[in-house]
Amino acid sequence: MEKIAIGFLGCGNIGCGVYKLLESYGAQIEANEGVAFDVRKILVRSLGKKRAYDVDERLLTDKPEDVLDDPDIAIVMEFMGGNEPASSYMIRALEHGKTVVTANKMALASRWDEIVAAAREHQSGLYYEASVCGAVPIIRAINDSLQANRITSVMGIINGTTNYILTRMSSEGAAYADVLADAQRLGLAEPDPTADVEGYDAAYKLSILSTLAFHKHVPVTSVYREGITNVTPLDVQCGKEFGLTLKLLAVAKEEDGVVQARVHPTFVPNAHPLASVNNAFNAVYVQGHACGEMMFYGRGAGDMPTASALVSDLIKAAKTKRHTMPAVAAGDCVMAEDWHCVHFIRMQAKDQPGVLSYVCGKFAEHGVSIASMVQKGEGEQSGSVQLIFLTHTASEKAVRTALGEMDSAMVIQGSVIRVEGKQ
Ligand code: HSE
């Protein structure tokens, strides 16, 4: 069988994973799928570097043109990561009529318009299942399997590092900084963890997911983002007392043509399917008007889970006669300026007559209705108590305004954490 010539951009852990998978399972793929691949060139930054897998050194090059301008290479697989030069290389490959298969959520989310335009204009294939949730086939599901649905919401645990940290904070009562340091020692968190813990990684992925789900471009700059660095063991514990589990959730909803997309620490009821997604696992919970609710669960990172998605895209690209792009309307979508959900609010208040009534009065003034309240720390020397409120569904703006108006001589604000999935 004639082999399809492919080129790699990058050969770190993911690239080595793809090489290994093609080498170890390529014959079976050929038998099952009727397509075979020949890795022709691999662009690397440093030719002499030791790699995670023993790749054939004769394939390595440090010249991008060896991959991008070789007319024999039909499919370019990109796993360099980052915005540049990866975006420019992908655009150049697409402009040359090559198919691009990528895991690069940052490049796709940041340069969506340009990359998609290059694919459209040149009728080139663009495949990116691995960019969101590694091995979990969520892009294919949204694009190919759920087309009969108006998708109304997508909620996901789409960053494994933060899920690992929050799982351990919850099970051990440990502090954020201690678990992060441990995760870094174990190689589960990057030496610079910013992209994960500040929610950037999840925001890129949510921009891609929500754009495909709602058929409107949701720019990553429009995704509201809060990371997990301020999460305290006290909040995790208080949430547990209300029957809630804390997750870094990516939430996208569309109502009446208006989209909200946000990444932030979120409580979910213990009975919700997302509450039991632990450690570094990912899951995406989708609601469609015809299919109802469904959840996709699996490994969102790692060389072989990511290689699984990349090679699956490679096979799909090789078997596709005419590449198509998902239907996404021109222009950016209309983003919500406010959203409504249940709020968990913790504050430190003076232990004096009238303080609770004052706080509840402020909430009432702004139409924020209290569903339940717990007071902790009575009789302590400090003369203050912790007040923890769970609201009924309330406007985010109203909650913020009410809290902003509270007299700091009476209350010191602790945390506001949104709650999703509560009936
Ligand atoms: N760093 C990501 C995570 C994996 O922790 O899920 C790649 O997107």
Coordinates of C-alpha atoms and ligand atoms in Angstrom, one line a residue:
M1 CA 0.0 0.0 0.0
E2 CA 1.2 3.5 -0.8
K3 CA 2.2 5.3 2.3
I4 CA 1.2 8.9 3.0
A5 CA 4.2 11.1 3.6
I6 CA 3.9 13.1 6.9
G7 CA 6.1 15.6 8.6
F8 CA 6.3 16.6 12.3
L9 CA 6.7 20.0 13.7
G10 CA 8.3 19.3 17.1
C11 CA 9.5 16.1 18.8
G12 CA 9.0 16.6 22.5
N13 CA 7.0 14.1 24.6
I14 CA 3.9 14.4 22.4
G15 CA 5.8 14.0 19.1
C16 CA 7.7 11.0 20.6
G17 CA 4.3 9.6 21.6
V18 CA 3.0 9.9 18.1
Y19 CA 6.1 8.4 16.6
K20 CA 5.9 5.5 19.1
L21 CA 2.2 4.9 18.4
L22 CA 2.8 4.9 14.6
E23 CA 5.8 2.6 15.0
S24 CA 4.1 0.1 17.3
Y25 CA 0.5 0.2 16.0
G26 CA 0.9 1.4 12.4
A27 CA 0.6 -2.1 10.8
Q28 CA -2.7 -2.7 12.7
I29 CA -4.0 0.7 11.6
E30 CA -3.1 -0.2 8.1
A31 CA -5.0 -3.5 8.4
N32 CA -8.0 -1.9 10.1
E33 CA -8.3 1.4 8.3
G34 CA -6.5 0.9 4.9
V35 CA -4.1 3.8 5.4
A36 CA -0.4 3.8 6.1
F37 CA 2.0 6.6 7.0
D38 CA 5.7 7.4 6.4
V39 CA 7.3 9.9 8.7
R40 CA 9.6 11.9 6.3
K41 CA 10.9 14.8 8.3
I42 CA 10.8 16.0 11.9
L43 CA 11.5 19.6 12.7
V44 CA 13.3 20.0 16.0
R45 CA 15.0 23.0 17.8
S46 CA 18.1 21.1 18.7
L47 CA 19.4 18.3 16.6
G48 CA 21.6 16.7 19.3
K49 CA 19.1 16.7 22.2
K50 CA 18.2 13.4 23.9
R51 CA 14.6 12.5 23.3
A52 CA 11.9 10.7 25.2
Y53 CA 11.9 8.0 22.5
D54 CA 14.5 6.6 20.1
V55 CA 13.4 8.3 16.9
D56 CA 15.4 7.8 13.7
E57 CA 17.9 10.6 13.8
R58 CA 18.1 10.7 10.0
L59 CA 14.6 12.2 10.0
L60 CA 15.5 15.2 12.2
T61 CA 16.0 18.7 10.7
D62 CA 16.2 22.2 12.2
K63 CA 15.0 23.8 8.9
P64 CA 11.2 24.4 8.9
E65 CA 11.2 24.5 5.1
D66 CA 12.2 20.8 5.0
V67 CA 8.7 20.0 6.3
L68 CA 6.6 23.0 5.2
D69 CA 7.9 23.3 1.6
D70 CA 8.4 19.6 0.7
P71 CA 5.7 18.9 -1.9
D72 CA 5.7 15.2 -1.0
I73 CA 4.6 15.8 2.6
A74 CA 0.8 15.8 2.6
I75 CA 0.1 16.0 6.3
V76 CA 1.9 18.1 8.8
M77 CA 1.5 17.2 12.5
E78 CA 2.2 20.1 14.9
F79 CA 3.2 19.6 18.5
M80 CA 5.5 22.5 19.1
G81 CA 3.0 24.2 21.4
G82 CA 2.8 28.0 22.0
N83 CA 1.6 30.6 19.6
E84 CA 4.7 31.4 17.6
P85 CA 6.2 30.1 15.4
A86 CA 3.6 27.2 15.5
S87 CA 0.8 29.4 14.2
S88 CA 2.8 30.8 11.3
Y89 CA 4.1 27.3 10.4
M90 CA 0.5 25.9 10.4
I91 CA -0.8 28.7 8.3
R92 CA 2.1 28.2 5.8
A93 CA 1.4 24.5 5.6
L94 CA -2.3 25.1 5.0
E95 CA -1.5 27.7 2.3
H96 CA 0.5 25.0 0.6
G97 CA -2.6 22.8 0.5
K98 CA -1.2 20.5 3.2
T99 CA -3.5 19.0 6.0
V100 CA -2.6 20.1 9.5
V101 CA -3.2 18.0 12.6
T102 CA -2.4 19.8 15.8
A103 CA -2.7 19.6 19.6
N104 CA -2.1 23.3 20.0
K105 CA -5.0 24.9 21.9
M106 CA -3.1 28.2 22.5
A107 CA -2.4 28.8 18.8
L108 CA -5.9 27.7 17.7
A109 CA -7.7 29.8 20.3
S110 CA -5.5 32.9 19.9
R111 CA -5.3 32.8 16.1
W112 CA -8.6 31.0 15.2
D113 CA -9.7 33.4 12.5
E114 CA -6.4 33.3 10.6
I115 CA -5.8 29.6 10.9
V116 CA -9.3 28.7 9.9
A117 CA -9.3 31.2 7.0
A118 CA -6.1 29.6 5.6
A119 CA -7.7 26.1 5.8
R120 CA -10.9 27.4 4.1
E121 CA -9.3 29.4 1.4
H122 CA -7.0 26.6 0.4
Q123 CA -9.4 23.7 1.0
S124 CA -6.8 22.2 3.3
G125 CA -7.7 19.9 6.2
L126 CA -7.4 21.2 9.8
Y127 CA -7.8 18.6 12.6
Y128 CA -7.4 19.4 16.3
E129 CA -9.1 16.8 18.5
A130 CA -6.0 16.6 20.7
S131 CA -6.2 20.4 21.5
V132 CA -9.0 19.8 24.0
C133 CA -8.9 17.1 26.7
G134 CA -6.3 14.8 25.1
A135 CA -7.7 11.4 24.3
V136 CA -11.3 12.4 25.1
P137 CA -13.2 12.6 21.7
I138 CA -15.1 15.7 22.5
I139 CA -14.3 17.8 19.3
R140 CA -15.4 14.9 17.1
A141 CA -18.5 14.4 19.2
I142 CA -19.6 18.0 18.9
N143 CA -18.7 18.3 15.2
D144 CA -19.8 14.9 14.0
S145 CA -22.1 13.2 16.4
L146 CA -24.2 15.9 18.0
Q147 CA -25.0 17.9 14.8
A148 CA -28.7 17.3 15.3
N149 CA -28.7 19.3 18.5
R150 CA -28.8 22.9 19.6
I151 CA -26.2 22.6 22.3
T152 CA -27.2 24.8 25.2
S153 CA -24.4 24.3 27.6
V154 CA -20.9 22.7 27.9
M155 CA -19.4 22.4 31.4
G156 CA -16.1 20.7 31.8
I157 CA -13.1 19.8 34.0
I158 CA -10.7 20.4 31.2
N159 CA -7.4 20.9 33.0
G160 CA -5.9 17.9 34.7
T161 CA -3.3 19.7 36.8
T162 CA -5.8 21.8 38.7
N163 CA -8.2 18.9 39.1
Y164 CA -5.3 16.9 40.7
I165 CA -4.6 19.8 43.1
L166 CA -8.2 20.4 44.0
T167 CA -8.8 16.6 44.5
R168 CA -6.0 16.4 47.0
M169 CA -7.0 19.6 48.7
S170 CA -10.5 18.1 49.1
S171 CA -9.4 14.6 50.2
E172 CA -6.6 15.7 52.6
G173 CA -7.7 19.2 53.7
A174 CA -4.3 20.4 52.4
A175 CA -3.3 23.9 51.4
Y176 CA -3.0 24.9 47.8
A177 CA 0.7 25.8 47.9
D178 CA 1.6 22.5 49.6
V179 CA -0.2 20.3 47.0
L180 CA 1.2 22.4 44.2
A181 CA 4.7 21.9 45.4
D182 CA 4.1 18.2 45.7
A183 CA 2.6 18.0 42.2
Q184 CA 5.7 19.8 40.9
R185 CA 8.0 17.3 42.7
L186 CA 6.0 14.5 41.1
G187 CA 6.2 16.1 37.6
L188 CA 2.4 16.5 37.5
A189 CA 2.6 20.3 37.5
E190 CA 5.0 22.4 35.4
P191 CA 7.9 24.3 37.1
D192 CA 6.0 27.4 36.0
P193 CA 2.4 26.4 36.7
T194 CA 0.8 29.7 35.6
A195 CA -1.0 28.5 32.5
D196 CA -2.7 25.7 34.4
V197 CA -3.4 27.2 37.8
E198 CA -4.5 30.6 36.6
G199 CA -7.0 29.0 34.1
Y200 CA -5.3 30.1 30.8
D201 CA -5.1 26.5 29.5
A202 CA -8.8 25.9 30.3
A203 CA -9.8 29.2 28.7
Y204 CA -8.1 28.3 25.4
K205 CA -9.9 25.0 25.4
L206 CA -13.2 26.5 26.3
S207 CA -12.9 29.1 23.5
I208 CA -12.5 26.2 21.0
L209 CA -15.2 24.0 22.6
S210 CA -17.8 26.8 22.8
T211 CA -17.1 28.1 19.3
L212 CA -17.8 24.6 17.9
A213 CA -20.8 24.0 20.2
F214 CA -22.6 27.3 19.5
H215 CA -21.4 27.8 15.9
K216 CA -20.2 31.3 16.8
H217 CA -16.7 32.4 17.4
V218 CA -16.1 32.8 21.2
P219 CA -12.7 34.6 21.3
V220 CA -10.4 33.5 24.1
T221 CA -10.2 37.2 25.2
S222 CA -14.0 37.1 25.9
V223 CA -13.7 34.1 28.3
Y224 CA -13.9 35.2 31.9
R225 CA -11.1 33.6 33.8
E226 CA -10.2 33.0 37.5
G227 CA -7.6 30.5 38.6
I228 CA -7.4 28.4 41.8
T229 CA -4.5 30.2 43.5
N230 CA -6.8 31.8 46.1
V231 CA -8.8 28.7 47.0
T232 CA -8.5 27.9 50.7
P233 CA -8.9 24.7 52.6
L234 CA -11.6 26.5 54.6
D235 CA -13.7 27.1 51.5
V236 CA -13.3 23.5 50.4
Q237 CA -14.3 22.3 53.8
C238 CA -17.3 24.7 54.1
G239 CA -18.5 23.5 50.6
K240 CA -18.4 19.9 51.8
E241 CA -20.7 20.8 54.6
F242 CA -23.2 22.0 52.0
G243 CA -22.8 18.8 50.0
L244 CA -20.6 20.5 47.4
T245 CA -17.3 19.5 45.7
L246 CA -14.9 22.2 44.3
K247 CA -13.7 22.0 40.8
L248 CA -12.0 24.4 38.3
L249 CA -14.9 24.4 35.8
A250 CA -15.1 25.7 32.3
V251 CA -18.7 26.8 31.7
A252 CA -20.2 27.9 28.4
K253 CA -23.9 28.5 27.9
E254 CA -26.0 30.1 25.2
E255 CA -29.3 31.7 25.9
D256 CA -31.3 33.7 23.4
G257 CA -28.3 34.2 21.2
V258 CA -26.1 35.5 24.0
V259 CA -23.1 33.4 25.1
Q260 CA -21.4 33.2 28.5
A261 CA -18.0 31.5 28.7
R262 CA -16.1 31.4 32.0
V263 CA -13.4 29.5 33.8
H264 CA -13.4 29.7 37.6
P265 CA -13.4 27.6 40.8
T266 CA -16.9 26.2 41.0
F267 CA -18.8 24.1 43.4
V268 CA -20.9 21.2 42.0
P269 CA -23.3 19.1 44.1
N270 CA -21.7 15.8 45.2
A271 CA -24.4 14.0 43.2
H272 CA -23.5 15.7 39.9
P273 CA -21.4 13.5 37.5
L274 CA -18.6 16.1 37.4
A275 CA -18.1 15.9 41.2
S276 CA -16.7 12.4 40.9
V277 CA -14.1 13.3 38.2
N278 CA -10.9 13.1 40.3
N279 CA -7.2 13.5 40.1
A280 CA -5.9 14.4 36.6
F281 CA -8.9 13.1 34.7
N282 CA -10.9 15.4 32.4
A283 CA -14.6 15.3 31.7
V284 CA -17.0 17.4 29.6
Y285 CA -20.7 17.5 30.4
V286 CA -22.8 18.6 27.4
Q287 CA -26.5 19.4 27.2
G288 CA -28.3 19.4 23.9
H289 CA -31.9 20.0 23.1
A290 CA -32.4 16.6 21.6
C291 CA -29.8 14.4 23.2
G292 CA -30.3 15.7 26.8
E293 CA -27.3 15.4 29.1
M294 CA -24.2 13.4 28.5
M295 CA -20.7 13.3 29.9
F296 CA -17.4 12.5 28.1
Y297 CA -14.6 11.3 30.5
G298 CA -11.0 10.3 30.2
R299 CA -7.3 11.3 30.2
G300 CA -6.8 14.9 29.1
A301 CA -3.0 14.9 29.0
G302 CA 0.1 12.7 28.7
D303 CA 2.1 11.6 25.7
M304 CA 0.1 8.5 24.7
P305 CA -3.5 9.8 25.4
T306 CA -2.6 12.9 23.3
A307 CA -1.0 10.7 20.6
S308 CA -4.2 8.6 20.6
A309 CA -6.2 11.7 19.5
L310 CA -3.5 13.0 17.1
V311 CA -3.2 9.6 15.3
S312 CA -7.0 9.3 15.2
D313 CA -7.1 12.7 13.4
L314 CA -4.3 11.6 11.1
I315 CA -6.3 8.6 10.1
K316 CA -9.5 10.6 9.6
A317 CA -7.6 13.2 7.6
A318 CA -6.1 10.5 5.4
K319 CA -9.5 8.9 4.7
T320 CA -11.3 12.2 4.0
K321 CA -11.7 13.0 0.3
R322 CA -12.9 16.6 0.8
H323 CA -12.1 18.4 3.9
T324 CA -14.8 20.6 5.5
M325 CA -14.7 23.1 8.3
P326 CA -17.3 23.2 11.1
A327 CA -20.0 25.8 10.5
V328 CA -19.1 28.9 12.5
A329 CA -20.8 32.2 11.7
A330 CA -18.7 35.1 10.6
G331 CA -17.8 37.7 13.3
D332 CA -17.6 37.2 17.1
C333 CA -20.6 36.2 19.2
V334 CA -22.5 38.4 21.6
M335 CA -21.1 37.8 25.1
A336 CA -23.3 38.1 28.2
E337 CA -22.5 41.0 30.5
D338 CA -23.9 39.2 33.5
W339 CA -24.9 35.7 34.4
H340 CA -27.1 34.0 37.0
C341 CA -26.2 31.1 39.2
V342 CA -26.1 30.0 42.9
H343 CA -23.3 31.7 44.8
F344 CA -21.4 30.4 47.8
I345 CA -20.3 33.5 49.8
R346 CA -18.0 33.4 52.8
M347 CA -17.2 36.4 55.0
Q348 CA -15.7 37.2 58.3
A349 CA -18.2 39.3 60.3
K350 CA -18.2 41.1 63.7
D351 CA -19.9 39.0 66.3
Q352 CA -22.4 41.7 67.3
P353 CA -26.1 42.2 67.4
G354 CA -27.5 43.4 64.0
V355 CA -24.6 42.4 61.8
L356 CA -26.3 39.4 60.3
S357 CA -29.5 41.5 59.8
Y358 CA -27.3 44.2 58.1
V359 CA -25.7 41.7 55.7
C360 CA -29.0 40.0 54.8
G361 CA -30.5 43.5 54.3
K362 CA -27.8 44.4 51.8
F363 CA -28.4 41.1 49.9
A364 CA -32.2 41.8 50.0
E365 CA -31.7 45.4 48.6
H366 CA -30.1 43.9 45.5
G367 CA -32.6 41.1 45.1
V368 CA -30.2 38.4 46.2
S369 CA -32.2 35.7 48.0
I370 CA -30.5 33.5 50.6
A371 CA -31.1 29.7 50.4
S372 CA -29.0 28.7 53.5
M373 CA -26.6 30.2 56.0
V374 CA -24.1 28.7 58.4
Q375 CA -22.2 30.7 61.2
K376 CA -18.9 29.3 62.5
G377 CA -16.5 30.3 65.3
E378 CA -19.0 31.7 67.9
G379 CA -17.4 32.5 71.3
E380 CA -13.9 32.8 69.9
Q381 CA -11.6 35.5 71.3
S382 CA -11.3 37.4 68.0
G383 CA -14.9 38.7 68.3
S384 CA -15.6 37.7 64.8
V385 CA -17.4 34.8 63.1
Q386 CA -17.4 33.2 59.7
L387 CA -20.7 33.6 57.8
I388 CA -21.3 31.3 54.9
F389 CA -24.2 31.9 52.6
L390 CA -25.6 29.9 49.8
T391 CA -27.8 32.0 47.6
H392 CA -30.7 31.0 45.4
T393 CA -29.9 31.6 41.7
A394 CA -28.8 35.3 41.6
S395 CA -27.2 37.8 39.2
E396 CA -23.4 37.9 39.5
K397 CA -23.6 41.7 39.3
A398 CA -26.1 42.0 42.0
V399 CA -24.0 39.8 44.3
R400 CA -20.9 41.8 43.6
T401 CA -22.8 45.1 44.1
A402 CA -24.3 44.0 47.4
L403 CA -20.9 42.8 48.7
G404 CA -19.2 46.0 47.5
E405 CA -21.6 48.1 49.5
M406 CA -21.0 46.3 52.8
D407 CA -19.3 48.3 55.5
S408 CA -15.7 46.9 56.0
A409 CA -16.0 47.7 59.7
M410 CA -18.6 45.0 60.0
V411 CA -17.6 42.4 57.4
I412 CA -14.4 41.3 55.7
Q413 CA -15.1 39.5 52.5
G414 CA -13.5 36.0 52.2
S415 CA -14.7 34.3 49.0
V416 CA -17.3 34.2 46.3
I417 CA -17.5 30.8 44.5
R418 CA -20.1 30.1 41.9
V419 CA -22.2 26.9 42.1
E420 CA -23.3 25.1 39.0
G421 CA -25.4 22.0 38.4
K422 CA -27.7 22.5 41.4
Q423 CA -31.3 21.7 40.8
Ligands
HSE1 N1 -1.6 21.1 31.2 C1 -2.8 20.5 30.8 C2 -3.6 19.9 31.9 C3 -2.6 19.5 29.7 O1 -3.1 19.9 33.0 O2 -4.7 19.4 31.7 C4 -2.5 20.0 28.3 O3 -3.5 20.9 28.0

